[in-house]
Amino acid sequence: GSELGRLFVTFLWEYGRVFNPRFHAVSVFNHAEESDFIYAGAKYRQMFVGDPLAIIDPFTPTNNIGRTCYGIGQIQSAFDQALSRIEGFTATPSNGRSHDSKHTGQQNRHDSKHA
């Protein structure tokens, strides 16, 4: 369960905040020789300069199935917003407290400032 959640959060982070459709491509090919999926996908991106998004067709690698996806910015924004909501319910590195707990002193102080 937690591993699936971790994969989902990583997906939202990579495609909502890191992925740049002008420089990167989406590919399902095995990039075992590459440790960074962004770098591995960037090798394909140069094949489709001018397309708003490069998604490499796994059956025909010279075909870009994302060539008409002009809403990629909206999709990335939705991923980023989803990740922000998830981050709102997880512990912060600075104090280790959960944002969703209504019983923390920090949360109560925050609420009293806005009352």
PDB file of C-alpha atoms in Angstrom:
ATOM      1  CA  GLY A   1       0.000   0.000   0.000  1.00  0.00           C
ATOM      2  CA  SER A   2       2.584   2.572   1.038  1.00  0.00           C
ATOM      3  CA  GLU A   3       4.845   1.711  -1.899  1.00  0.00           C
ATOM      4  CA  LEU A   4       1.995   2.386  -4.336  1.00  0.00           C
ATOM      5  CA  GLY A   5       1.344   5.705  -2.616  1.00  0.00           C
ATOM      6  CA  ARG A   6       5.020   6.601  -2.837  1.00  0.00           C
ATOM      7  CA  LEU A   7       5.016   5.790  -6.560  1.00  0.00           C
ATOM      8  CA  PHE A   8       1.925   7.954  -7.089  1.00  0.00           C
ATOM      9  CA  VAL A   9       3.461  10.916  -5.242  1.00  0.00           C
ATOM     10  CA  THR A  10       6.670  10.496  -7.262  1.00  0.00           C
ATOM     11  CA  PHE A  11       4.622  10.466 -10.477  1.00  0.00           C
ATOM     12  CA  LEU A  12       2.824  13.697  -9.486  1.00  0.00           C
ATOM     13  CA  TRP A  13       6.122  15.342  -8.528  1.00  0.00           C
ATOM     14  CA  GLU A  14       7.988  14.280 -11.672  1.00  0.00           C
ATOM     15  CA  TYR A  15       5.225  15.152 -14.148  1.00  0.00           C
ATOM     16  CA  GLY A  16       3.718  18.099 -12.246  1.00  0.00           C
ATOM     17  CA  ARG A  17       6.871  19.916 -11.156  1.00  0.00           C
ATOM     18  CA  VAL A  18       9.997  18.526 -12.835  1.00  0.00           C
ATOM     19  CA  PHE A  19       8.914  17.475 -16.321  1.00  0.00           C
ATOM     20  CA  ASN A  20       9.368  20.230 -18.915  1.00  0.00           C
ATOM     21  CA  PRO A  21       7.546  19.346 -22.155  1.00  0.00           C
ATOM     22  CA  ARG A  22       9.822  21.627 -24.189  1.00  0.00           C
ATOM     23  CA  PHE A  23      12.883  19.568 -23.270  1.00  0.00           C
ATOM     24  CA  HIS A  24      11.640  16.145 -22.106  1.00  0.00           C
ATOM     25  CA  ALA A  25       9.695  13.252 -23.611  1.00  0.00           C
ATOM     26  CA  VAL A  26       7.546  10.495 -22.147  1.00  0.00           C
ATOM     27  CA  SER A  27       8.746   7.027 -23.084  1.00  0.00           C
ATOM     28  CA  VAL A  28       8.064   3.521 -21.792  1.00  0.00           C
ATOM     29  CA  PHE A  29      11.243   2.094 -23.247  1.00  0.00           C
ATOM     30  CA  ASN A  30      13.706   0.497 -20.852  1.00  0.00           C
ATOM     31  CA  HIS A  31      16.192   3.137 -19.797  1.00  0.00           C
ATOM     32  CA  ALA A  32      18.254   0.805 -17.616  1.00  0.00           C
ATOM     33  CA  GLU A  33      21.437   2.519 -18.752  1.00  0.00           C
ATOM     34  CA  GLU A  34      20.050   5.853 -17.556  1.00  0.00           C
ATOM     35  CA  SER A  35      19.565   6.582 -13.866  1.00  0.00           C
ATOM     36  CA  ASP A  36      17.437   9.681 -14.556  1.00  0.00           C
ATOM     37  CA  PHE A  37      14.192   9.287 -16.484  1.00  0.00           C
ATOM     38  CA  ILE A  38      14.187  12.984 -17.446  1.00  0.00           C
ATOM     39  CA  TYR A  39      17.575  12.677 -19.132  1.00  0.00           C
ATOM     40  CA  ALA A  40      16.567   9.440 -20.826  1.00  0.00           C
ATOM     41  CA  GLY A  41      13.373  11.020 -22.212  1.00  0.00           C
ATOM     42  CA  ALA A  42      15.247  14.117 -23.365  1.00  0.00           C
ATOM     43  CA  LYS A  43      17.101  11.984 -25.893  1.00  0.00           C
ATOM     44  CA  TYR A  44      13.775  11.381 -27.658  1.00  0.00           C
ATOM     45  CA  ARG A  45      12.516  14.967 -27.379  1.00  0.00           C
ATOM     46  CA  GLN A  46      14.883  16.285 -30.046  1.00  0.00           C
ATOM     47  CA  MET A  47      13.094  14.068 -32.602  1.00  0.00           C
ATOM     48  CA  PHE A  48       9.879  16.065 -32.186  1.00  0.00           C
ATOM     49  CA  VAL A  49      10.909  19.711 -31.940  1.00  0.00           C
ATOM     50  CA  GLY A  50       7.879  21.952 -32.392  1.00  0.00           C
ATOM     51  CA  ASP A  51       5.337  19.530 -30.911  1.00  0.00           C
ATOM     52  CA  PRO A  52       3.796  20.685 -27.611  1.00  0.00           C
ATOM     53  CA  LEU A  53       4.437  17.298 -25.984  1.00  0.00           C
ATOM     54  CA  ALA A  54       6.441  14.226 -26.970  1.00  0.00           C
ATOM     55  CA  ILE A  55       4.994  10.855 -25.980  1.00  0.00           C
ATOM     56  CA  ILE A  56       6.861   8.116 -27.791  1.00  0.00           C
ATOM     57  CA  ASP A  57       4.629   5.441 -29.305  1.00  0.00           C
ATOM     58  CA  PRO A  58       5.946   2.147 -27.861  1.00  0.00           C
ATOM     59  CA  PHE A  59       5.092   0.285 -31.082  1.00  0.00           C
ATOM     60  CA  THR A  60       6.391   2.905 -33.533  1.00  0.00           C
ATOM     61  CA  PRO A  61       9.135   4.985 -31.840  1.00  0.00           C
ATOM     62  CA  THR A  62       9.172   7.502 -34.697  1.00  0.00           C
ATOM     63  CA  ASN A  63       5.522   8.363 -33.943  1.00  0.00           C
ATOM     64  CA  ASN A  64       4.720  11.048 -31.376  1.00  0.00           C
ATOM     65  CA  ILE A  65       1.291  10.314 -29.906  1.00  0.00           C
ATOM     66  CA  GLY A  66       1.416  13.571 -27.894  1.00  0.00           C
ATOM     67  CA  ARG A  67       1.844  15.886 -30.887  1.00  0.00           C
ATOM     68  CA  THR A  68      -1.654  17.403 -30.519  1.00  0.00           C
ATOM     69  CA  CYS A  69      -1.686  17.724 -26.717  1.00  0.00           C
ATOM     70  CA  TYR A  70      -1.877  21.486 -26.312  1.00  0.00           C
ATOM     71  CA  GLY A  71      -3.305  21.254 -22.778  1.00  0.00           C
ATOM     72  CA  ILE A  72      -0.164  19.868 -21.155  1.00  0.00           C
ATOM     73  CA  GLY A  73       0.184  22.963 -18.956  1.00  0.00           C
ATOM     74  CA  GLN A  74      -3.293  22.396 -17.514  1.00  0.00           C
ATOM     75  CA  ILE A  75      -2.539  18.731 -16.938  1.00  0.00           C
ATOM     76  CA  GLN A  76       0.699  19.591 -15.133  1.00  0.00           C
ATOM     77  CA  SER A  77      -1.124  22.184 -13.053  1.00  0.00           C
ATOM     78  CA  ALA A  78      -3.662  19.548 -11.977  1.00  0.00           C
ATOM     79  CA  PHE A  79      -0.820  17.180 -11.015  1.00  0.00           C
ATOM     80  CA  ASP A  80       0.882  19.968  -9.044  1.00  0.00           C
ATOM     81  CA  GLN A  81      -2.346  20.878  -7.239  1.00  0.00           C
ATOM     82  CA  ALA A  82      -2.974  17.227  -6.365  1.00  0.00           C
ATOM     83  CA  LEU A  83       0.541  16.922  -4.964  1.00  0.00           C
ATOM     84  CA  SER A  84       0.109  20.120  -2.954  1.00  0.00           C
ATOM     85  CA  ARG A  85      -3.072  18.706  -1.414  1.00  0.00           C
ATOM     86  CA  ILE A  86      -1.287  15.470  -0.524  1.00  0.00           C
ATOM     87  CA  GLU A  87       1.632  17.418   0.963  1.00  0.00           C
ATOM     88  CA  GLY A  88      -0.875  19.269   3.116  1.00  0.00           C
ATOM     89  CA  PHE A  89      -1.712  15.987   4.845  1.00  0.00           C
ATOM     90  CA  THR A  90       1.839  14.758   5.415  1.00  0.00           C
ATOM     91  CA  ALA A  91       4.494  15.618   7.956  1.00  0.00           C
ATOM     92  CA  THR A  92       6.788  18.502   7.182  1.00  0.00           C
ATOM     93  CA  PRO A  93      10.553  17.942   7.340  1.00  0.00           C
ATOM     94  CA  SER A  94      11.024  21.028   9.532  1.00  0.00           C
ATOM     95  CA  ASN A  95       8.946  20.015  12.548  1.00  0.00           C
ATOM     96  CA  GLY A  96       7.757  16.478  11.831  1.00  0.00           C
ATOM     97  CA  ARG A  97       4.157  17.348  12.692  1.00  0.00           C
ATOM     98  CA  SER A  98       1.231  16.398  10.533  1.00  0.00           C
ATOM     99  CA  HIS A  99      -0.637  19.261   8.873  1.00  0.00           C
ATOM    100  CA  ASP A 100      -3.938  17.388   9.038  1.00  0.00           C
ATOM    101  CA  SER A 101      -3.930  17.022  12.812  1.00  0.00           C
ATOM    102  CA  LYS A 102      -6.366  19.446  14.451  1.00  0.00           C
ATOM    103  CA  HIS A 103      -4.847  18.808  17.852  1.00  0.00           C
ATOM    104  CA  THR A 104      -1.330  20.157  17.381  1.00  0.00           C
ATOM    105  CA  GLY A 105      -0.389  23.335  19.152  1.00  0.00           C
ATOM    106  CA  GLN A 106       0.961  24.790  15.944  1.00  0.00           C
ATOM    107  CA  GLN A 107      -2.346  24.218  14.137  1.00  0.00           C
ATOM    108  CA  ASN A 108      -4.320  25.794  17.002  1.00  0.00           C
ATOM    109  CA  ARG A 109      -2.057  28.863  17.053  1.00  0.00           C
ATOM    110  CA  HIS A 110      -2.491  29.199  13.290  1.00  0.00           C
ATOM    111  CA  ASP A 111      -6.296  28.994  13.609  1.00  0.00           C
ATOM    112  CA  SER A 112      -6.434  31.567  16.420  1.00  0.00           C
ATOM    113  CA  LYS A 113      -4.566  34.124  14.296  1.00  0.00           C
ATOM    114  CA  HIS A 114      -7.302  33.961  11.673  1.00  0.00           C
ATOM    115  CA  ALA A 115     -10.293  33.889  14.048  1.00  0.00           C
TER     116      ALA A 115
END
